[in-house]
Each structure stands twice: as structure tokens, then as C-alpha cells.
Coordinates of C-alpha atoms in Angstrom, one line a residue:
M35 CA -81.4 29.2 -13.5
T36 CA -78.5 29.4 -10.9
Q37 CA -75.6 31.5 -12.0
P38 CA -72.1 29.9 -11.7
V39 CA -70.1 31.2 -8.7
T40 CA -66.8 32.9 -9.6
P41 CA -64.1 31.6 -7.3
A42 CA -62.3 34.2 -5.2
P43 CA -58.7 34.8 -6.2
A44 CA -56.2 33.0 -4.0
A45 CA -54.6 35.3 -1.4
D46 CA -50.8 35.7 -1.4
R47 CA -49.2 34.7 1.8
T48 CA -45.7 35.2 3.2
F49 CA -43.5 32.4 4.4
Q50 CA -43.2 32.1 8.1
V51 CA -39.5 31.9 8.8
D52 CA -38.1 30.6 12.1
L53 CA -35.1 32.9 12.3
R54 CA -33.5 31.0 15.2
G55 CA -33.7 27.8 13.2
L56 CA -32.5 29.5 10.0
V57 CA -29.5 31.0 11.8
D58 CA -28.7 27.7 13.3
L59 CA -28.9 25.9 9.9
L60 CA -26.7 28.4 8.2
S61 CA -24.1 28.9 10.9
H62 CA -23.8 25.3 12.1
H63 CA -24.3 23.3 8.9
L64 CA -23.1 25.5 6.1
Y65 CA -19.5 25.7 7.4
S66 CA -17.2 22.8 8.1
S67 CA -15.6 24.2 11.3
P68 CA -16.1 27.1 13.7
R69 CA -12.8 28.5 12.7
V70 CA -14.3 30.0 9.6
Y71 CA -15.8 32.8 11.6
L72 CA -12.5 34.7 11.5
R73 CA -12.2 34.2 7.8
E74 CA -15.7 35.7 7.3
L75 CA -14.9 38.7 9.5
L76 CA -11.6 39.2 7.6
Q77 CA -13.3 38.9 4.3
N78 CA -16.0 41.4 5.2
A79 CA -13.3 43.8 6.4
V80 CA -11.2 43.4 3.2
D81 CA -14.3 43.9 1.0
A82 CA -15.1 47.1 2.9
L83 CA -11.5 48.3 2.2
T84 CA -11.8 47.5 -1.5
A85 CA -15.0 49.6 -1.6
R86 CA -13.2 52.4 0.3
H87 CA -10.4 52.4 -2.3
T88 CA -13.1 52.5 -5.1
L89 CA -14.6 55.5 -3.4
E90 CA -11.2 57.2 -2.9
P91 CA -9.0 56.0 -5.7
G92 CA -6.3 58.5 -4.9
A93 CA -5.6 57.1 -1.4
P94 CA -2.1 55.8 -1.1
A95 CA -1.5 52.0 -0.8
G96 CA -1.6 50.9 2.8
A97 CA -3.6 53.9 4.0
F98 CA -6.5 51.7 5.0
G99 CA -6.1 48.5 7.0
V100 CA -7.6 45.8 9.3
R101 CA -6.8 45.5 13.0
L102 CA -7.5 42.3 14.9
Y103 CA -7.7 42.2 18.7
A104 CA -8.2 39.2 21.0
D105 CA -7.6 38.9 24.8
G106 CA -9.6 35.8 25.7
S107 CA -12.7 37.7 26.7
A108 CA -13.5 39.3 23.4
V109 CA -12.5 39.2 19.7
R110 CA -12.6 42.5 17.7
V111 CA -12.1 43.1 14.0
E112 CA -11.7 46.8 13.0
D113 CA -11.4 48.1 9.5
D114 CA -11.0 51.4 7.7
G115 CA -13.4 50.4 5.0
V116 CA -16.4 52.1 3.4
G117 CA -18.7 51.7 6.5
L118 CA -22.5 51.7 6.8
T119 CA -25.3 54.2 7.5
E120 CA -28.3 53.3 9.5
A121 CA -30.3 52.6 6.3
D122 CA -27.4 50.3 5.1
V123 CA -27.5 48.4 8.4
H124 CA -31.2 47.7 8.0
T125 CA -30.7 46.7 4.4
F126 CA -27.6 44.6 4.6
L127 CA -27.1 43.3 8.2
A128 CA -30.8 42.6 9.0
T129 CA -31.7 40.8 5.8
I130 CA -30.2 37.3 5.5
G131 CA -28.7 36.7 2.1
R132 CA -28.3 40.3 1.1
S133 CA -24.8 41.8 0.8
S134 CA -23.6 45.3 0.7
K135 CA -21.4 44.2 -2.2
R136 CA -24.7 43.9 -4.2
A137 CA -25.5 47.5 -3.9
E138 CA -26.2 49.2 -7.2
Q139 CA -23.4 51.7 -6.9
L140 CA -20.9 48.8 -6.6
A141 CA -22.3 46.5 -9.2
E142 CA -19.8 47.5 -11.9
K143 CA -17.0 46.6 -9.5
R144 CA -18.4 43.2 -8.5
G145 CA -15.3 41.3 -9.4
D146 CA -13.2 43.2 -6.9
F147 CA -14.8 41.6 -3.9
I148 CA -14.2 38.2 -2.2
G149 CA -17.7 37.7 -0.8
Q150 CA -20.6 36.6 -2.9
F151 CA -23.6 35.7 -0.7
G152 CA -24.0 38.1 2.1
I153 CA -24.4 35.4 4.8
G154 CA -20.9 35.2 6.1
L155 CA -21.6 37.2 9.3
L156 CA -23.8 34.4 10.5
S157 CA -20.7 32.3 11.0
C158 CA -20.0 34.4 14.0
F159 CA -22.8 32.6 15.8
L160 CA -20.6 29.5 15.8
V161 CA -18.6 31.1 18.6
A162 CA -20.8 33.8 20.0
D163 CA -24.4 34.4 20.9
E164 CA -24.3 38.1 20.0
I165 CA -22.6 40.2 17.3
H166 CA -21.9 43.8 18.0
V167 CA -21.2 46.1 15.1
V168 CA -20.3 49.8 15.2
S169 CA -19.9 51.5 11.8
R170 CA -19.5 54.9 10.2
S171 CA -20.1 55.5 6.5
A172 CA -17.4 57.0 4.2
R173 CA -20.0 57.6 1.5
T174 CA -22.2 59.8 3.8
P175 CA -19.6 61.6 6.0
D176 CA -22.3 63.6 7.9
A177 CA -24.3 60.5 8.8
P178 CA -23.9 59.5 12.5
A179 CA -22.2 56.3 13.5
V180 CA -24.6 53.4 14.0
E181 CA -24.6 50.5 16.3
W182 CA -26.2 47.1 15.4
R183 CA -26.5 44.2 17.8
G184 CA -27.6 40.8 16.3
R185 CA -28.5 37.8 18.4
G186 CA -28.6 34.1 17.6
D187 CA -32.4 34.0 18.2
G188 CA -32.8 36.2 15.1
S189 CA -33.5 39.4 16.9
Y190 CA -31.5 42.6 16.5
T191 CA -31.4 46.3 17.6
V192 CA -30.2 49.3 15.7
R193 CA -29.5 52.8 17.1
A194 CA -27.7 55.9 16.0
L195 CA -24.7 56.8 18.2
P196 CA -24.1 60.3 19.5
A197 CA -21.7 62.6 17.8
G198 CA -18.0 61.7 18.5
A199 CA -18.8 58.0 19.2
R200 CA -16.7 57.0 16.1
T201 CA -15.0 59.7 14.2
R202 CA -13.3 57.8 11.4
P203 CA -15.1 55.9 8.7
G204 CA -15.0 52.1 9.0
T205 CA -16.5 49.2 10.9
T206 CA -15.8 47.4 14.2
V207 CA -17.2 44.0 14.9
T208 CA -16.9 42.6 18.4
L209 CA -17.7 39.1 19.6
T210 CA -18.0 37.9 23.2
P211 CA -17.2 34.2 22.9
R212 CA -19.3 31.5 24.5
A213 CA -17.5 29.2 26.9
D214 CA -17.7 26.3 24.5
A215 CA -15.9 28.3 21.8
A216 CA -12.8 29.1 23.9
E217 CA -10.5 27.0 21.7
W218 CA -11.3 29.2 18.7
T219 CA -11.1 32.6 20.4
R220 CA -7.9 32.4 22.5
P221 CA -5.4 35.1 21.4
A222 CA -2.9 32.6 20.1
Q223 CA -5.6 30.7 18.1
V224 CA -7.0 34.0 16.6
H225 CA -3.5 35.0 15.5
A226 CA -2.8 31.6 14.0
L227 CA -6.2 31.7 12.1
A228 CA -5.4 35.2 10.9
R229 CA -2.1 34.0 9.5
H230 CA -3.7 30.9 8.1
F231 CA -6.5 32.7 6.2
G232 CA -4.9 36.1 5.5
S233 CA -1.2 35.7 4.9
L234 CA -1.6 36.6 1.2
L235 CA -4.1 39.5 1.6
R236 CA -3.2 42.6 -0.3
H237 CA -4.3 45.0 2.5
P238 CA -2.3 45.4 5.8
V239 CA -3.7 43.3 8.6
T240 CA -2.3 43.5 12.2
F241 CA -3.0 41.5 15.4
S242 CA -2.7 42.4 19.1
D243 CA -3.6 40.3 22.2
T244 CA -4.7 43.4 24.0
L245 CA -7.6 45.6 22.9
D246 CA -5.6 48.8 23.1
G247 CA -2.2 47.4 22.1
T248 CA 0.0 47.9 19.0
G249 CA -0.6 45.2 16.4
A250 CA 2.0 43.0 14.8
P251 CA 1.7 42.4 11.0
V252 CA -0.2 39.3 10.0
N253 CA 0.8 39.5 6.4
P254 CA 4.1 41.5 6.4
E255 CA 5.2 40.4 2.9
P256 CA 3.5 39.9 -0.4
A257 CA 3.1 36.5 -1.9
P258 CA 6.5 35.0 -2.8
W259 CA 5.8 35.0 -6.5
A260 CA 5.0 38.7 -6.3
R261 CA 8.4 39.7 -4.8
A262 CA 11.6 40.7 -6.7
Y263 CA 14.7 38.6 -6.4
P264 CA 18.3 39.3 -7.4
T265 CA 18.7 36.2 -9.6
P266 CA 16.5 33.4 -11.1
G267 CA 18.3 30.9 -8.8
A268 CA 17.3 33.0 -5.7
R269 CA 13.7 33.1 -6.9
S270 CA 13.6 29.4 -7.5
R271 CA 15.0 28.7 -4.0
A272 CA 12.6 31.1 -2.4
L273 CA 9.6 29.5 -4.1
A274 CA 10.8 26.0 -3.0
A275 CA 11.3 27.2 0.6
Y276 CA 7.7 28.6 0.5
G277 CA 6.4 25.3 -0.8
A278 CA 8.3 23.4 1.9
E279 CA 6.8 25.8 4.6
V280 CA 3.2 25.3 3.3
F281 CA 3.2 21.6 2.5
G282 CA 5.9 20.2 4.8
F283 CA 8.1 18.6 2.1
T284 CA 11.0 19.8 0.0
P285 CA 9.7 19.9 -3.6
L286 CA 11.5 18.0 -6.3
D287 CA 11.0 21.2 -8.3
T288 CA 8.6 24.1 -8.4
I289 CA 6.6 25.2 -11.4
E290 CA 5.5 28.8 -11.6
L291 CA 1.8 29.3 -12.5
D292 CA 0.6 32.5 -14.2
L293 CA -2.7 32.9 -16.0
P294 CA -3.2 36.6 -16.6
A295 CA -6.7 36.1 -18.1
V296 CA -8.1 35.1 -14.7
G297 CA -5.6 36.9 -12.5
L298 CA -4.1 33.7 -11.3
K299 CA -0.6 33.3 -9.9
G300 CA 1.1 30.6 -7.8
I301 CA 3.3 27.6 -7.8
A302 CA 3.0 23.8 -8.2
C303 CA 5.3 21.8 -6.0
V304 CA 6.5 18.5 -7.5
L305 CA 6.2 15.8 -4.8
P306 CA 9.5 14.1 -3.9
D307 CA 7.9 10.7 -3.2
T308 CA 5.8 8.3 -5.2
V309 CA 2.1 8.4 -4.7
P310 CA -0.5 5.9 -5.8
A311 CA -2.1 6.5 -9.2
G312 CA -5.3 8.4 -8.9
R313 CA -4.7 9.7 -5.4
R314 CA -5.7 13.3 -5.7
H315 CA -4.1 15.8 -3.3
G316 CA -5.8 18.9 -2.0
H317 CA -4.5 22.2 -3.3
R318 CA -4.4 25.6 -1.4
V319 CA -6.6 28.1 -3.3
H320 CA -6.7 31.7 -2.4
V321 CA -9.2 34.1 -3.9
K322 CA -7.9 37.7 -3.9
G323 CA -5.5 36.8 -1.2
M324 CA -8.0 35.1 1.1
L325 CA -7.5 31.4 1.7
L326 CA -10.6 29.6 0.3
S327 CA -9.6 25.9 0.6
E328 CA -6.7 23.7 1.5
Q329 CA -8.3 20.7 -0.2
A330 CA -9.4 22.0 -3.6
E331 CA -9.0 18.9 -5.7
E332 CA -10.9 20.3 -8.6
I333 CA -8.3 22.8 -9.7
L334 CA -6.2 20.3 -11.5
P335 CA -7.0 17.2 -13.6
E336 CA -6.9 13.7 -12.1
W337 CA -3.6 12.8 -13.8
A338 CA -1.7 15.6 -12.1
F339 CA -1.5 13.8 -8.7
F340 CA 2.3 14.4 -8.7
V341 CA 2.0 18.0 -7.7
R342 CA 0.5 20.2 -5.0
C343 CA -0.4 23.8 -5.7
V344 CA -0.7 27.1 -4.0
I345 CA -2.6 29.6 -6.1
D346 CA -4.2 33.0 -5.7
A347 CA -6.8 33.9 -8.3
E348 CA -9.0 36.9 -9.0
S349 CA -11.9 35.3 -11.1
L350 CA -12.6 32.0 -9.5
R351 CA -16.1 31.7 -8.0
P352 CA -16.5 30.2 -4.5
T353 CA -19.4 28.2 -3.3
A354 CA -21.9 29.6 -0.7
S355 CA -19.7 28.3 2.2
R356 CA -16.6 29.7 0.5
E357 CA -14.8 26.5 1.3
S358 CA -14.6 25.1 -2.3
L359 CA -14.9 26.3 -5.9
Y360 CA -18.0 26.5 -8.0
E361 CA -17.8 24.2 -11.0
D362 CA -18.3 26.5 -14.0
D363 CA -16.8 27.3 -17.4
T364 CA -14.1 29.5 -15.8
L365 CA -12.9 26.7 -13.5
A366 CA -12.9 24.3 -16.4
A367 CA -10.8 26.7 -18.5
V368 CA -8.4 27.3 -15.5
R369 CA -8.0 23.5 -15.0
E370 CA -7.1 23.0 -18.6
A371 CA -4.7 25.9 -18.7
L372 CA -2.9 24.7 -15.5
A373 CA -2.7 21.2 -17.0
E374 CA -1.0 22.8 -20.1
R375 CA 1.6 24.5 -17.7
L376 CA 2.4 21.1 -16.2
R377 CA 2.9 19.5 -19.7
A378 CA 5.1 22.4 -20.7
W379 CA 7.3 21.9 -17.6
I380 CA 7.7 18.2 -18.5
A381 CA 8.6 19.2 -22.1
R382 CA 11.2 21.7 -20.8
A383 CA 12.8 19.1 -18.5
A384 CA 12.9 16.6 -21.4
A385 CA 14.6 19.1 -23.7
S386 CA 17.0 20.9 -21.4
D387 CA 17.4 19.1 -18.0
P388 CA 17.7 15.3 -18.4
D389 CA 18.9 15.0 -14.8
L390 CA 15.8 16.6 -13.4
L391 CA 13.7 14.5 -15.8
G392 CA 15.4 11.3 -14.7
R393 CA 14.7 12.1 -11.0
F394 CA 11.1 13.0 -11.8
L395 CA 10.5 9.8 -13.8
Q396 CA 12.1 7.6 -11.2
V397 CA 9.6 8.9 -8.7
H398 CA 6.5 9.6 -10.8
H399 CA 6.7 7.3 -13.9
L400 CA 3.2 6.0 -13.2
A401 CA 1.7 9.5 -13.3
V402 CA 3.5 10.2 -16.6
K403 CA 2.4 6.9 -18.0
S404 CA -1.2 7.8 -17.2
L405 CA -0.8 11.1 -18.9
A406 CA 1.0 9.6 -22.0
V407 CA -1.9 7.2 -22.6
H408 CA -4.2 10.2 -23.3
D409 CA -1.7 12.8 -24.5
D410 CA 0.0 12.2 -27.8
E411 CA 2.5 15.0 -27.3
I412 CA 3.7 13.6 -23.9
L413 CA 3.7 10.1 -25.5
R414 CA 6.1 11.2 -28.2
M415 CA 8.3 13.1 -25.8
L416 CA 8.6 10.7 -22.9
L417 CA 7.7 7.1 -24.0
P418 CA 11.4 6.4 -24.9
W419 CA 12.4 7.6 -21.4
L420 CA 9.9 5.7 -19.3
P421 CA 11.1 2.7 -17.3
F422 CA 9.6 -0.7 -17.8
E423 CA 10.2 -4.2 -16.3
T424 CA 11.7 -6.3 -19.0
T425 CA 13.7 -9.5 -19.5
D426 CA 16.8 -7.2 -19.5
G427 CA 15.8 -5.8 -16.1
H428 CA 14.3 -2.4 -15.5
T429 CA 15.2 -0.2 -18.5
T430 CA 13.7 2.3 -20.9
L431 CA 11.9 1.3 -24.0
D432 CA 14.4 3.2 -26.1
E433 CA 17.3 1.1 -24.8
F434 CA 15.3 -2.1 -25.0
A435 CA 14.2 -1.6 -28.6
R436 CA 17.8 -1.1 -29.7
T437 CA 18.6 -4.6 -28.5
H438 CA 15.4 -6.3 -29.5
R439 CA 13.9 -5.5 -32.9
T440 CA 10.8 -7.5 -31.9
V441 CA 9.4 -6.5 -28.5
L442 CA 7.0 -9.0 -27.0
V443 CA 4.7 -7.9 -24.2
T444 CA 2.8 -10.0 -21.7
S445 CA -0.8 -9.4 -20.6
S446 CA -0.2 -9.9 -16.9
V447 CA 2.5 -9.7 -14.3
E448 CA 1.9 -13.4 -13.5
E449 CA 2.6 -14.4 -17.2
F450 CA 5.8 -12.4 -17.2
R451 CA 7.1 -14.0 -14.0
Q452 CA 6.4 -17.4 -15.4
I453 CA 8.5 -17.0 -18.5
A454 CA 11.0 -14.2 -17.7
A455 CA 14.1 -16.4 -17.0
I456 CA 13.3 -18.8 -19.8
A457 CA 12.6 -16.0 -22.4
S458 CA 15.8 -14.2 -21.4
A459 CA 17.9 -17.3 -21.8
A460 CA 16.3 -17.9 -25.2
G461 CA 17.2 -14.4 -26.3
L462 CA 13.6 -13.1 -26.5
G463 CA 12.8 -9.5 -25.5
V464 CA 9.8 -9.5 -23.3
V465 CA 8.2 -6.5 -21.5
N466 CA 6.0 -6.9 -18.5
G467 CA 2.7 -5.5 -19.6
G468 CA 0.7 -6.4 -16.5
Y469 CA 1.2 -3.1 -14.8
T470 CA -1.3 -0.2 -15.2
Y471 CA -0.9 1.5 -18.6
D472 CA 2.2 -0.5 -19.6
R473 CA 0.8 -2.9 -22.2
E474 CA -1.1 -0.1 -24.0
L475 CA 2.0 2.1 -24.0
V476 CA 4.4 -0.6 -25.3
H477 CA 2.0 -1.2 -28.2
R478 CA 2.4 2.4 -29.2
L479 CA 6.2 2.2 -29.4
P480 CA 6.1 1.9 -33.3
E481 CA 4.6 5.4 -33.4
I482 CA 7.8 6.7 -31.9
R483 CA 10.2 4.1 -33.3
P484 CA 8.8 2.9 -36.6
E485 CA 11.6 0.3 -37.0
A486 CA 10.4 -1.5 -33.8
T487 CA 7.9 -4.3 -33.9
V488 CA 5.6 -5.0 -30.9
A489 CA 3.5 -8.2 -30.4
D490 CA 1.6 -9.8 -27.6
L491 CA 3.5 -12.8 -26.2
D492 CA 1.9 -16.0 -27.4
P493 CA 2.8 -19.2 -25.4
A494 CA 3.5 -20.8 -28.8
T495 CA 6.2 -18.2 -29.4
L496 CA 8.1 -19.2 -26.3
T497 CA 7.7 -23.0 -26.8
A498 CA 9.0 -22.6 -30.3
H499 CA 12.3 -21.4 -28.8
L500 CA 12.5 -24.5 -26.6
D501 CA 14.5 -27.3 -28.2
P502 CA 13.0 -30.7 -28.6
V503 CA 14.8 -33.7 -27.1
D504 CA 16.1 -36.4 -29.4
R505 CA 14.0 -39.4 -30.4
E506 CA 15.7 -41.9 -28.0
T507 CA 15.3 -39.7 -25.0
E508 CA 11.6 -39.0 -25.8
L509 CA 10.9 -42.8 -26.1
A510 CA 12.8 -43.5 -22.8
A511 CA 10.7 -40.9 -21.0
A512 CA 7.4 -41.9 -22.6
A513 CA 6.2 -44.0 -19.7
Y514 CA 7.0 -41.3 -17.1
L515 CA 5.4 -38.6 -19.2
A516 CA 2.2 -40.7 -19.6
L517 CA 2.0 -41.2 -15.9
A518 CA 2.7 -37.5 -15.2
R519 CA -0.1 -36.5 -17.6
D520 CA -2.5 -38.9 -15.8
T521 CA -1.5 -37.5 -12.4
L522 CA -1.9 -33.9 -13.4
A523 CA -5.1 -34.3 -15.4
V524 CA -7.0 -33.0 -12.4
F525 CA -5.4 -29.7 -13.1
D526 CA -6.1 -29.8 -16.9
C527 CA -2.4 -29.9 -17.4
D528 CA -0.4 -31.5 -20.2
V529 CA 3.3 -32.5 -19.8
A530 CA 6.1 -32.2 -22.3
L531 CA 9.9 -32.7 -22.3
R532 CA 12.2 -30.1 -23.8
T533 CA 15.6 -28.7 -23.4
F534 CA 16.1 -25.0 -22.5
Q535 CA 18.2 -22.6 -20.5
P536 CA 18.8 -22.0 -17.8
A537 CA 19.5 -25.6 -16.9
S538 CA 18.9 -24.8 -13.2
A539 CA 15.1 -24.5 -14.0
P540 CA 13.6 -28.0 -13.8
A541 CA 10.2 -27.1 -15.2
L542 CA 8.2 -24.3 -16.8
L543 CA 4.4 -24.0 -16.2
M544 CA 2.6 -22.3 -19.1
D545 CA -0.8 -21.4 -17.8
S546 CA -2.5 -18.0 -18.3
R547 CA -5.2 -16.5 -16.2
E548 CA -7.5 -16.4 -19.2
A549 CA -6.9 -20.2 -19.7
R550 CA -7.7 -20.9 -16.1
H551 CA -10.9 -18.9 -16.3
E552 CA -12.0 -20.7 -19.4
R553 CA -11.4 -24.1 -17.8
T554 CA -13.4 -23.0 -14.7
R555 CA -16.2 -22.0 -17.0
S556 CA -16.2 -25.3 -18.9
R557 CA -16.2 -27.2 -15.6
L558 CA -19.1 -25.3 -14.3
A559 CA -21.0 -25.9 -17.6
R560 CA -20.5 -29.6 -17.2
E561 CA -21.6 -29.6 -13.6
Q562 CA -24.7 -27.5 -14.4
E563 CA -25.5 -29.4 -17.5
G564 CA -29.3 -29.5 -18.1
G565 CA -30.1 -26.4 -16.1
L566 CA -30.7 -22.8 -17.3
W567 CA -27.2 -21.8 -16.1
G568 CA -25.7 -24.8 -17.7
D569 CA -27.4 -23.9 -21.0
I570 CA -26.0 -20.3 -20.8
L571 CA -22.5 -21.6 -20.1
G572 CA -22.8 -24.2 -22.8
A573 CA -23.7 -21.6 -25.4
L574 CA -20.3 -20.0 -24.6
R575 CA -18.5 -23.3 -24.7
Q576 CA -15.3 -23.7 -26.6
E577 CA -12.4 -26.1 -26.3
A578 CA -10.8 -25.3 -23.0
P579 CA -7.1 -24.5 -23.3
R580 CA -4.9 -26.7 -21.2
A581 CA -2.0 -25.7 -19.0
Q582 CA 1.4 -27.2 -20.0
L583 CA 4.2 -28.4 -17.7
I584 CA 7.4 -28.4 -19.7
L585 CA 10.1 -30.4 -18.1
N586 CA 13.7 -29.4 -18.8
Q587 CA 15.8 -32.4 -19.9
L588 CA 19.0 -30.4 -19.1
N589 CA 18.1 -30.3 -15.4
P590 CA 19.7 -33.2 -13.3
L591 CA 16.5 -33.5 -11.2
V592 CA 14.3 -34.0 -14.2
R593 CA 16.7 -36.6 -15.8
A594 CA 16.5 -38.5 -12.5
A595 CA 12.7 -38.2 -12.3
V596 CA 12.0 -39.5 -15.8
A597 CA 14.1 -42.6 -15.0
I598 CA 12.0 -43.6 -12.0
E599 CA 10.3 -46.9 -12.5
E600 CA 8.3 -47.1 -9.3
P601 CA 4.8 -45.8 -10.2
E602 CA 3.9 -44.1 -6.9
L603 CA 7.2 -42.4 -6.6
A604 CA 6.9 -41.3 -10.3
R605 CA 3.5 -39.8 -9.5
T606 CA 4.9 -38.0 -6.4
S607 CA 7.8 -36.6 -8.4
A608 CA 5.5 -35.3 -11.1
E609 CA 3.3 -33.6 -8.4
A610 CA 6.4 -32.1 -6.8
L611 CA 7.7 -30.7 -10.2
Y612 CA 4.3 -29.2 -10.9
G613 CA 4.0 -27.7 -7.4
Q614 CA 7.5 -26.1 -7.7
A615 CA 6.7 -24.7 -11.2
A616 CA 3.4 -23.3 -9.8
M617 CA 5.2 -21.6 -6.9
L618 CA 7.9 -20.1 -9.3
S619 CA 5.1 -18.6 -11.4
R620 CA 4.2 -16.4 -8.3
R621 CA 0.5 -16.6 -9.0
P622 CA -1.9 -17.4 -6.2
L623 CA -2.2 -21.1 -5.6
R624 CA -5.5 -22.9 -5.6
P625 CA -6.4 -25.0 -2.5
A626 CA -5.9 -28.2 -4.5
E627 CA -2.4 -27.0 -5.6
S628 CA -1.4 -26.1 -2.0
S629 CA -2.6 -29.6 -0.9
L630 CA -0.6 -31.2 -3.7
I631 CA 2.6 -29.4 -2.7
N632 CA 2.3 -30.4 0.9
R633 CA 1.4 -34.0 0.1
S634 CA 4.2 -34.5 -2.5
F635 CA 6.8 -33.1 0.0
L636 CA 5.7 -35.5 2.7
D637 CA 5.6 -38.4 0.3
L638 CA 9.1 -37.7 -0.9
L639 CA 10.3 -37.3 2.7
A640 CA 8.7 -40.6 3.7
H641 CA 10.3 -42.3 0.7
A642 CA 13.7 -40.9 1.6
L643 CA 13.4 -42.1 5.2
R644 CA 12.3 -45.6 4.1
K645 CA 15.2 -45.8 1.7
D646 CA 17.7 -44.8 4.4
S647 CA 16.3 -47.4 6.8

């Protein structure tokens, strides 16, 4: 009998890596712009300085620094950091993805470093085909200096340098720019990039446009919130000036941000101009002094679109490209804590600086309304201060509720515009609830003012305040009203005669958007009757609400119109009154209504010309 054959174990194999392709992928597709090469070089230098201070904690502040040089033919970054031995070079520079910051001896100090991923040096291939590194280790003082040359095709060479080649610990990285990268490696551009990325770094950084010149400070002063000022007013002015320098606008106010738990400090600048709701601005986020992003939207909640922030944090985690923040529990906690700081600023303004609060609400009332919808504390504090469009003009709910014990609110801007003048003349207090958040907020007014009553505006409420005409006037106008109803039946519109103020208003068209939609649905159901779609619409069928054209007997034009005996002229006048009322409602006109307005105007003009002749 044949014995079963035991299969041989599968052999382990190693991935074949195209180093040139991998370098191209990381250096050209991980980063958004070639300019990040200088940030990565600065970052590596600063991390090396941090490690040197860890090694020599007694060294005075400022003893170790970073020196940048650029003269158009080369870019050099030199630091007094911890440096590398030849073994370190093989381990950390020749292995993609491994970082010297991951060394076991530094693991306990992991949070002191900016870098996280050990691939930043590859960004240099965005502007150069070769990276030249010379380094001497501070950990192993008797080790020789070492030279490493890495090339974009994935190859590299390492050699130990003779004694005296570099006497001081630290590292020098030199790039010879490619011709197509000249715009990023010119001396002025390198200096500007160094200022851009490194203005808040805690270690001294200098720049020179000659490779043997004396450098000028890149970051001569600490962050503005870290400086001492003679008075609170001087501090406030200095922070506002810094915000203006960074963002290009003079802040309405500046809010200091301080979260010791994550080592975060900075400022929020209140925008001086209105911005659309929901438009999120990018914020400048530094991590341990190094600029990470200018467009970090995720640092604040969506409702905080009225500020732009500059912050410097210790514990926020960057993504692999170090151009945005990693979404984790720390970032979520920071976002909520910063939101609380903004709420506290609003509360302080409401309690102690009504002038500032007034200026803020005048510009950013929509932002505050969006916050108040979801934040009961802000609602209680600021709802009485928020401006609304009402029949008394633009005013606060607090003032409006003092005048009107019952506050009526419309469901749309269109509805408010239809009835505003009539409701005001009738003494009704109506708030335009058609804008974002307004209707919901007005309905919450009794939570703040228990004596106030809020109700949705019902057309019947308004018509109840319109006075009926006397019996004789109603009978005299009956023929005209019947003709007008017949003429306007195509618009599902009834016609009534009332008296109301102001007398200058000839007619009022009561027709909500919901009513028009219901009439459209009913019409489609009739047209589709018998089909599947008609059955679906028919199942939803209810009595379609009709529009109502209310003519004002106090208006001279209406009194003349109801007395017209000529049928065609009476029809034309009814169409003209409907058309004018529709235009005054400021809602979009349907094609049939636009045609009616044009036709009635021409017919009235023709009648006038015939009469004159």
C-alpha cells in the first residue's frame, strides 16, 4: 500500500523591494510640497538637540543650536545634537522607516521628540538626488566621525572619516539642489521657509547665505504667549499684533489658550468679519515649536468657525507626513477643552463686557445661534441678546418679548415677508423663523423667559385680525369676487374682501410653501390617476389647501376694482391684483404667474389707451 507523501514545509521568502520606486513613492507622494524638505531637516536637527540635552542635562540653555546655510549651489543644515556612530548610520539612515528616536536608550523620553516615523530624510529627494551626511556621536566620544551618502536610486555609501575631520559632536546634512528645485533652495526662500516652519522652535536657529558666514537668528524671540509684559493691556495688544501678523487681519479680540495637561499654549483670534455658517478655517498648529500645519481644521469643533487659532502643543500626534494631526483620544480631548475655552470667553464677555459682546454678536450671531442650539448654557446666556428679524425690525428677543407677550414665528422667510407689514399694523409680534436656527431658538424662549408664549404663525391667526366688511359692501362686491375667484381658480386661489392696515396695501396673498407643494402633489395624482405613481400619490391624498387673496377694502384701487362692471376688465384687474400681491411676497414666481403679470399689465395698458382715444 502506498504511503501518503508528507508535503514539504513552505519556504519563507523575502519581499523584493524596488528602493528607487519606494523612495519616489515616499518622497513625491507622501508630502504635499517640496518645501517640506527643510522642515524635515530642521526637525531632525531639533530632535538631535533634544537628545543631546537628555545626554547632558547640565548644559546651559542655548549651548547647542542649529545653523542653516544656503548660497544657491548648496543647502546645509548643521546641528550640535547627539550625532551618530557608523553603527547608528547603518541602523537609522540606511533602513527606511526606522528612526534614531526609537532607540532603546531614548524610549523613556519618546514624548520629547517631534518626529515619529523615521522617513523624513527622504523628503530631501524632492529637491536633490544625493544627501550627504557627516556626523560625530556625543554618546561615543572616541568613535570617529562618519560620512553617509544616500542617493535617490536607493544606494548609499558609508565610511569612517580620518581623525580631525569633525571635532565636535553633531551632524551636518548637505544637499546639492537639482536644477528643477531652484525655487525651493535659493537663499531667500530657504530663509523664508526656516522662519515659516521654525519661528517658535525652542532651540536657537540661525541662517546665513554664505557657507562660512555669521548667521542671523531665525527665531530670535520666544512665542508671544511665553513672553513677559509690563501690563495685561500690553500683553493683549502684543497677542493681537501677532494674530494680525500671522493671519492678515486685526482680531476683534484674542483668546488665550492654555491646556497644561497636553502642554498646549496659543491664541484664538476672533474674526472681525462675518463668515458663512459651517465654513471651517484652517488653524496653525505647531508641535514642540515646529509648524505642523496651517490648515488643521480638526483642532476645533465645527461651530467654532468664528476664530482662527495659533497653538503650540507637546502631546499631539502628527500623521506620517507630519502635515496634519492624527485623530485619536488625545485630539478629541483637546478639541473639547478648546471648545470650553471659547464658551468661557463668550460667558465672560456677556458678564463683564457688553460692548465687546455686542460687536461680536453683530458679526457672528449665526455662529452663536448654531452653538446655542446644542449648548444649553450658551442658550441661557445669550438667547436674550441675539438679534432676530421681527415685525418691529431687527431686535433682540429680550426686547421683543417685553412688547409682545405672545411671540409668533413663521416657518419661512417667504411667509414672513408676505405678512410682515399687515401683522405689524395689526399689532401682532411676529419673528422671521425662516433663517437657519431661528425658529428652533425662538421656540426655546420660554425656557429663559417663562412669562413669554411662543407659537407658530397660523394663517388663521392673521386673518382673524383682519376686519370683515359690512354686509352692504360685501353684497355690492359679490359679482366681482365671484369673477375674481373664477379667474384665479387656475392658481387654486380663493378671494376675500376685508379691511386692514396699512391702507396702502391693496391685497395680501396668503400662500405657504407647504400648501403649494400639497397642491402640486394633488395635481400630479389627478394627472397620473390609474397608474402606479398615481396610486402612490392618491394614498397620500388629502384636501389640498388653497391660497387666499385678501383684498383690502380700505385701498382706493381695490374700491375702484370691485365696482368694475365690464367682465374682461374685471378679470384683468383681478389678475393684476394677484400678480402684485405675489411679487410683494418676494417668493419665486411660477412661469404661469409671470405670464399673468405681463398679460394683465398689457391688457390694462391697452384698455387705458382705448379709453383715452
